[in-house]
Amino acid sequence: MNNKVGIFWFVENTLVYKTQNAIEVTRDRLGFVDSYLQHQVEWEENLIYEQFALNQHNTDYYNFPRGRVVFNFNLHTSFIYLDKRLFKKHILNDIKAKFSLANTSIKFFYRSSLYLLQ
């Protein structure tokens, strides 16, 4: 199993993301694993967008559609939480590829107010 968990944004037609191997993250009692990564820290402190050749200095992390991937070992399922505007085939395929989700069941949640633009 090579599933990954982590966070992502979609900025200027680019998937900006950071992952961790799900197997390396501690499971909760229900079998869920989530990364320790935080959108605000990765955007504002670590300047993650620079790794993708994007110049987004002086922008806030919440100004771009974003999401998170978690995994449940008990269900062998990845859960993708995302802004509903990202629910497009080419974006979803990119997320699946970058998070190594080709051989896993996936459930999408796109109505989470946490990931809607503010």
Backbone as a chain_set.jsonl record, in Angstrom:
{"seq": "MNNKVGIFWFVENTLVYKTQNAIEVTRDRLGFVDSYLQHQVEWEENLIYEQFALNQHNTDYYNFPRGRVVFNFNLHTSFIYLDKRLFKKHILNDIKAKFSLANTSIKFFYRSSLYLLQ", "coords": {"N": [[0.849, -1.183, 0.0], [0.561, 2.157, -0.871], [-0.7, 4.468, -0.315], [-1.337, 7.946, 0.209], [-1.644, 10.683, 2.493], [-2.702, 14.047, 3.104], [-2.509, 17.56, 2.213], [-3.906, 20.012, -0.086], [-4.085, 22.518, -2.699], [-5.633, 24.312, -5.407], [-4.211, 26.222, -7.696], [-3.8, 28.676, -10.096], [-4.206, 26.83, -12.236], [-2.714, 24.715, -11.264], [-1.946, 21.949, -9.257], [-1.158, 22.27, -6.049], [0.503, 20.699, -3.516], [1.085, 18.661, -0.557], [2.279, 15.734, 0.842], [2.069, 12.786, 2.97], [3.121, 9.468, 3.71], [0.553, 7.217, 4.275], [0.872, 4.953, 5.833], [2.785, 5.676, 7.643], [1.657, 7.276, 9.516], [-0.002, 7.71, 12.605], [-2.795, 5.748, 13.43], [-6.218, 6.48, 14.313], [-8.652, 5.327, 16.755], [-10.721, 4.483, 15.162], [-9.575, 3.765, 12.833], [-8.793, 5.759, 11.098], [-6.411, 7.815, 9.402], [-4.73, 10.859, 9.348], [-2.901, 13.574, 8.068], [-0.402, 15.572, 9.751], [-0.175, 17.99, 8.635], [-0.872, 21.432, 8.034], [-2.897, 23.769, 6.407], [-2.575, 26.598, 6.686], [-0.003, 26.898, 7.877], [1.702, 25.624, 5.997], [1.302, 27.241, 3.754], [1.672, 29.977, 4.552], [3.953, 30.059, 6.209], [5.827, 28.102, 5.342], [5.803, 28.541, 2.661], [4.843, 26.943, 0.474], [3.942, 27.138, -2.178], [6.073, 28.104, -3.647], [7.572, 25.883, -4.327], [6.3, 25.002, -6.528], [6.753, 26.74, -8.511], [5.246, 29.103, -8.332], [4.291, 32.425, -7.815], [3.1, 33.628, -5.15], [3.288, 35.364, -3.037], [2.293, 37.388, -0.29], [-0.342, 36.546, -0.308], [-3.248, 34.944, 1.045], [-3.726, 31.704, 2.456], [-6.351, 30.778, 2.369], [-7.523, 31.915, 0.184], [-7.645, 30.412, -2.077], [-9.062, 27.55, -3.722], [-9.146, 24.547, -1.859], [-8.152, 21.46, -0.185], [-8.167, 18.237, 1.504], [-6.747, 15.019, 2.048], [-7.564, 12.035, 3.594], [-7.15, 8.79, 5.13], [-8.696, 5.612, 5.688], [-7.906, 2.786, 7.349], [-9.412, 0.593, 8.227], [-11.594, 0.554, 6.504], [-10.335, 0.565, 4.107], [-10.25, 2.821, 2.465], [-9.937, 5.976, 0.883], [-10.572, 9.312, 1.8], [-11.593, 12.241, 0.386], [-11.664, 15.544, 0.966], [-12.912, 18.509, -0.25], [-13.124, 21.742, -1.833], [-16.064, 22.417, -3.56], [-15.839, 23.404, -6.145], [-13.64, 22.222, -7.186], [-14.352, 19.787, -8.022], [-13.887, 18.359, -10.584], [-13.151, 16.368, -13.393], [-10.43, 16.341, -14.448], [-8.998, 17.567, -12.387], [-9.56, 15.938, -10.187], [-8.39, 13.562, -11.109], [-5.72, 14.332, -11.102], [-5.303, 14.748, -8.352], [-5.729, 12.109, -7.446], [-3.549, 10.837, -8.674], [-1.275, 12.19, -7.57], [-1.54, 11.58, -4.883], [-1.307, 8.886, -4.843], [-3.565, 7.11, -5.282], [-4.628, 5.219, -6.977], [-5.311, 2.505, -6.648], [-7.291, 2.26, -4.684], [-10.359, 2.529, -2.822], [-12.433, 5.4, -3.038], [-13.951, 8.157, -1.443], [-15.715, 11.115, -1.868], [-16.045, 14.319, -0.436], [-17.537, 17.227, -0.788], [-18.869, 19.391, 0.201], [-17.999, 20.54, 2.431], [-17.777, 23.205, 4.562], [-15.413, 24.075, 5.572], [-13.515, 23.96, 3.579], [-14.333, 25.733, 1.637], [-13.991, 28.732, -0.233], [-13.223, 31.723, 1.487]], "CA": [[0.0, 0.0, 0.0], [1.362, 3.374, -0.992], [-1.612, 5.61, -0.198], [-0.813, 9.122, 0.888], [-2.575, 11.633, 3.091], [-2.102, 15.367, 3.075], [-3.312, 18.742, 1.88], [-3.692, 20.528, -1.437], [-4.774, 23.701, -3.231], [-5.586, 24.414, -6.86], [-3.815, 27.616, -7.912], [-3.307, 28.937, -11.452], [-4.242, 25.549, -12.952], [-1.672, 23.856, -10.723], [-2.218, 21.305, -7.984], [-0.107, 22.496, -5.057], [0.171, 19.665, -2.54], [2.113, 18.079, 0.291], [1.764, 14.438, 1.27], [2.778, 11.87, 3.862], [2.672, 8.096, 3.516], [-0.47, 6.882, 5.27], [1.391, 3.896, 6.704], [3.689, 6.281, 8.624], [0.879, 8.142, 10.399], [-0.717, 6.951, 13.637], [-4.242, 5.581, 13.233], [-7.057, 6.672, 15.482], [-9.322, 4.076, 17.126], [-11.647, 4.092, 14.094], [-8.789, 3.378, 11.664], [-8.471, 6.911, 10.261], [-5.13, 8.51, 9.504], [-4.73, 12.189, 8.76], [-1.568, 14.152, 8.208], [-0.243, 16.679, 10.688], [-0.004, 19.195, 7.823], [-1.889, 22.466, 8.176], [-2.907, 24.68, 5.263], [-2.032, 27.915, 7.014], [1.436, 26.794, 8.108], [2.401, 25.307, 4.749], [1.19, 28.369, 2.824], [2.172, 31.258, 5.048], [5.275, 29.951, 6.831], [6.74, 27.282, 4.532], [5.726, 29.039, 1.282], [4.772, 25.749, -0.36], [3.709, 27.491, -3.578], [7.359, 28.322, -4.321], [8.011, 24.588, -4.861], [5.559, 24.778, -7.762], [7.086, 27.903, -9.358], [4.161, 30.076, -8.264], [4.589, 33.616, -7.031], [1.87, 33.956, -4.416], [3.628, 36.115, -1.83], [1.261, 38.319, 0.168], [-1.689, 35.998, -0.461], [-3.656, 34.098, 2.156], [-3.978, 30.311, 2.081], [-7.776, 30.522, 2.178], [-8.002, 32.573, -1.037], [-7.627, 29.452, -3.183], [-9.768, 26.314, -3.378], [-8.212, 23.622, -1.234], [-8.729, 20.249, 0.359], [-7.373, 17.334, 2.337], [-6.963, 13.586, 1.828], [-7.337, 11.177, 4.759], [-7.308, 7.375, 4.773], [-9.2, 4.739, 6.732], [-7.372, 1.433, 7.189], [-10.474, -0.389, 8.438], [-12.455, 0.539, 5.323], [-9.466, 0.593, 2.912], [-10.858, 3.891, 1.669], [-9.443, 7.35, 1.025], [-11.614, 10.331, 1.859], [-11.089, 13.498, -0.15], [-12.489, 16.696, 1.332], [-12.475, 19.563, -1.147], [-14.02, 22.789, -2.307], [-16.864, 21.798, -4.622], [-15.404, 23.855, -7.473], [-12.552, 21.342, -7.639], [-14.937, 18.505, -8.406], [-13.772, 18.253, -12.036], [-12.425, 15.131, -13.682], [-8.977, 16.493, -14.586], [-8.433, 17.894, -11.076], [-9.647, 14.727, -9.375], [-7.369, 12.627, -11.597], [-4.438, 14.834, -10.627], [-5.246, 14.434, -6.92], [-5.554, 10.658, -7.322], [-2.177, 10.487, -9.064], [-0.292, 12.742, -6.63], [-1.711, 10.944, -3.584], [-1.172, 7.431, -5.061], [-4.874, 6.54, -4.951], [-5.133, 4.45, -8.116], [-5.818, 1.188, -6.262], [-8.038, 2.362, -3.431], [-11.695, 3.108, -2.898], [-12.397, 6.821, -2.715], [-15.197, 8.868, -1.194], [-15.516, 12.559, -1.968], [-16.9, 15.199, 0.347], [-17.262, 18.543, -1.354], [-19.728, 20.439, 0.758], [-17.421, 20.969, 3.699], [-17.567, 24.654, 4.595], [-14.022, 24.309, 5.932], [-12.688, 24.088, 2.374], [-14.877, 26.709, 0.706], [-13.306, 30.022, -0.181], [-13.797, 32.645, 2.477]], "C": [[0.891, 1.241, 0.0], [0.494, 4.622, -0.883], [-0.974, 6.735, 0.587], [-1.961, 9.937, 1.471], [-1.906, 12.994, 3.036], [-3.083, 16.439, 2.661], [-2.993, 19.205, 0.466], [-4.488, 21.804, -1.662], [-4.788, 23.546, -4.746], [-5.406, 25.894, -7.182], [-3.246, 27.754, -9.32], [-3.16, 27.639, -12.255], [-3.152, 24.584, -12.509], [-2.142, 23.255, -9.401], [-0.994, 21.491, -7.097], [-0.437, 21.547, -3.91], [1.38, 19.277, -1.697], [1.521, 16.813, 0.893], [2.654, 13.798, 2.337], [2.276, 10.476, 3.524], [1.711, 7.729, 4.636], [0.05, 5.863, 6.279], [2.266, 4.457, 7.825], [2.974, 7.152, 9.65], [0.083, 7.278, 11.373], [-2.218, 6.927, 13.349], [-4.997, 5.956, 14.5], [-7.814, 5.374, 15.749], [-10.328, 3.597, 16.091], [-10.913, 3.709, 12.804], [-8.414, 4.526, 10.752], [-7.049, 7.387, 10.495], [-5.26, 9.824, 8.751], [-3.34, 12.754, 8.971], [-1.568, 15.253, 9.263], [-0.184, 18.02, 9.957], [-1.181, 20.147, 7.985], [-1.776, 23.44, 7.011], [-2.213, 26.008, 5.582], [-0.512, 27.879, 7.172], [2.18, 26.555, 6.805], [2.393, 26.485, 3.785], [1.949, 29.593, 3.32], [3.573, 31.192, 5.651], [6.269, 29.206, 5.94], [6.728, 27.651, 3.055], [5.715, 27.9, 0.257], [4.618, 26.061, -1.843], [5.004, 27.735, -4.341], [7.902, 27.029, -4.932], [7.354, 24.271, -6.199], [5.706, 25.96, -8.723], [5.94, 28.913, -9.434], [4.582, 31.235, -7.377], [3.304, 34.077, -6.352], [2.174, 34.669, -3.101], [2.519, 37.119, -1.542], [-0.16, 37.856, -0.159], [-1.981, 35.121, 0.749], [-4.019, 32.712, 1.655], [-5.438, 30.05, 1.757], [-8.349, 31.21, 0.942], [-8.068, 31.638, -2.24], [-8.377, 28.198, -2.765], [-8.768, 25.264, -2.901], [-8.935, 22.385, -0.714], [-7.724, 19.423, 1.127], [-7.738, 15.899, 1.972], [-6.631, 12.856, 3.124], [-7.586, 9.735, 4.325], [-7.847, 6.616, 5.97], [-8.74, 3.313, 6.453], [-8.451, 0.373, 7.348], [-11.356, -0.548, 7.202], [-11.662, 0.444, 4.02], [-9.975, 1.642, 1.923], [-10.172, 5.223, 1.954], [-10.636, 8.291, 0.991], [-10.993, 11.644, 1.404], [-12.106, 14.586, 0.169], [-12.002, 17.862, 0.488], [-13.566, 20.573, -1.425], [-14.769, 22.221, -3.514], [-16.482, 22.256, -6.023], [-14.261, 23.017, -8.03], [-13.071, 19.99, -8.11], [-15.047, 18.426, -9.926], [-12.835, 17.098, -12.342], [-10.914, 15.319, -13.739], [-8.313, 16.842, -13.256], [-8.451, 16.664, -10.177], [-8.611, 13.697, -9.808], [-5.981, 13.038, -11.13], [-4.261, 14.53, -9.139], [-5.002, 12.941, -6.725], [-4.112, 10.249, -7.642], [-1.171, 10.949, -8.016], [-0.371, 12.09, -5.249], [-1.7, 9.411, -3.687], [-2.451, 6.674, -4.713], [-5.454, 5.653, -6.046], [-5.796, 3.137, -7.702], [-6.551, 1.204, -4.927], [-9.45, 2.871, -3.707], [-11.61, 4.557, -2.443], [-13.807, 7.32, -2.468], [-14.871, 10.347, -1.192], [-16.521, 13.288, -1.094], [-16.587, 16.611, -0.11], [-18.185, 19.637, -0.854], [-19.205, 20.94, 2.097], [-17.139, 22.456, 3.68], [-16.127, 24.998, 4.955], [-13.167, 24.57, 4.705], [-13.283, 25.008, 1.313], [-14.112, 28.009, 0.852], [-14.007, 30.941, 0.79], [-13.973, 34.017, 1.873]], "O": [[1.843, 1.347, 0.773], [0.898, 5.705, -1.307], [-0.182, 6.512, 1.502], [-3.095, 9.879, 0.995], [-0.683, 13.087, 2.934], [-4.3, 16.27, 2.738], [-1.962, 18.85, -0.106], [-5.423, 22.122, -0.928], [-4.04, 22.741, -5.3], [-6.307, 26.708, -6.976], [-2.319, 27.035, -9.694], [-2.123, 27.389, -12.869], [-2.715, 23.735, -13.286], [-2.667, 23.958, -8.538], [0.072, 20.936, -7.364], [-1.549, 21.586, -3.383], [2.528, 19.524, -2.065], [0.396, 16.821, 1.394], [3.795, 14.198, 2.568], [1.133, 10.315, 3.098], [2.024, 7.91, 5.812], [-0.306, 5.918, 7.457], [2.47, 3.795, 8.842], [3.608, 7.703, 10.55], [-0.442, 6.231, 10.995], [-2.826, 7.959, 13.063], [-4.499, 5.779, 15.612], [-7.623, 4.403, 15.017], [-10.748, 2.44, 16.125], [-11.545, 3.369, 11.804], [-7.776, 4.304, 9.723], [-6.544, 7.371, 11.618], [-5.827, 9.883, 7.66], [-2.679, 12.434, 9.959], [-2.618, 15.79, 9.616], [-0.148, 19.071, 10.596], [-2.335, 19.724, 8.063], [-0.679, 23.884, 6.672], [-1.362, 26.47, 4.822], [0.185, 28.749, 6.649], [3.184, 27.214, 6.535], [3.372, 26.707, 3.073], [2.764, 30.168, 2.599], [4.307, 32.18, 5.604], [7.417, 29.626, 5.799], [7.538, 27.144, 2.279], [6.487, 27.905, -0.702], [5.12, 25.313, -2.683], [5.032, 27.589, -5.563], [8.611, 27.069, -5.937], [7.799, 23.376, -6.918], [4.891, 26.151, -9.625], [5.698, 29.505, -10.485], [5.162, 31.034, -6.31], [2.522, 34.832, -6.929], [1.391, 34.583, -2.155], [1.886, 37.636, -2.463], [-1.073, 38.674, -0.272], [-1.063, 34.618, 1.397], [-4.558, 32.563, 0.558], [-5.735, 29.177, 0.942], [-9.546, 31.097, 0.679], [-8.507, 32.048, -3.315], [-8.342, 27.813, -1.596], [-7.685, 25.115, -3.468], [-10.159, 22.279, -0.792], [-6.592, 19.842, 1.369], [-8.883, 15.601, 1.634], [-5.55, 13.034, 3.686], [-8.17, 9.494, 3.268], [-7.514, 6.918, 7.115], [-9.129, 2.708, 5.454], [-8.407, -0.652, 6.667], [-11.808, -1.65, 6.892], [-12.243, 0.263, 2.95], [-10.11, 1.389, 0.726], [-9.868, 5.554, 3.1], [-11.589, 8.08, 0.241], [-9.997, 12.101, 1.963], [-13.247, 14.554, -0.293], [-10.813, 18.179, 0.501], [-14.757, 20.301, -1.274], [-14.159, 21.608, -4.391], [-16.774, 21.56, -6.996], [-13.951, 23.098, -9.219], [-12.293, 19.145, -8.551], [-16.143, 18.427, -10.486], [-11.85, 16.879, -11.638], [-10.18, 14.534, -13.138], [-7.171, 16.446, -13.023], [-7.472, 16.38, -9.487], [-8.014, 13.029, -8.963], [-5.157, 12.185, -10.8], [-3.188, 14.101, -8.717], [-4.154, 12.553, -5.922], [-3.532, 9.41, -6.953], [-0.302, 10.174, -7.614], [0.623, 12.053, -4.524], [-2.044, 8.721, -2.727], [-2.423, 5.714, -3.942], [-6.651, 5.367, -6.039], [-6.75, 2.702, -8.348], [-6.439, 0.267, -4.137], [-9.696, 3.556, -4.7], [-10.812, 4.898, -1.571], [-14.742, 6.959, -3.182], [-13.886, 10.782, -0.596], [-17.693, 12.918, -1.023], [-15.501, 17.131, 0.149], [-18.256, 20.709, -1.455], [-19.891, 21.676, 2.806], [-16.343, 22.924, 2.866], [-15.668, 26.104, 4.669], [-12.195, 25.323, 4.777], [-12.777, 25.053, 0.191], [-13.641, 28.344, 1.939], [-15.233, 30.937, 0.9], [-14.443, 34.933, 2.549]]}, "num_chains": 1, "name": "protein.A"}
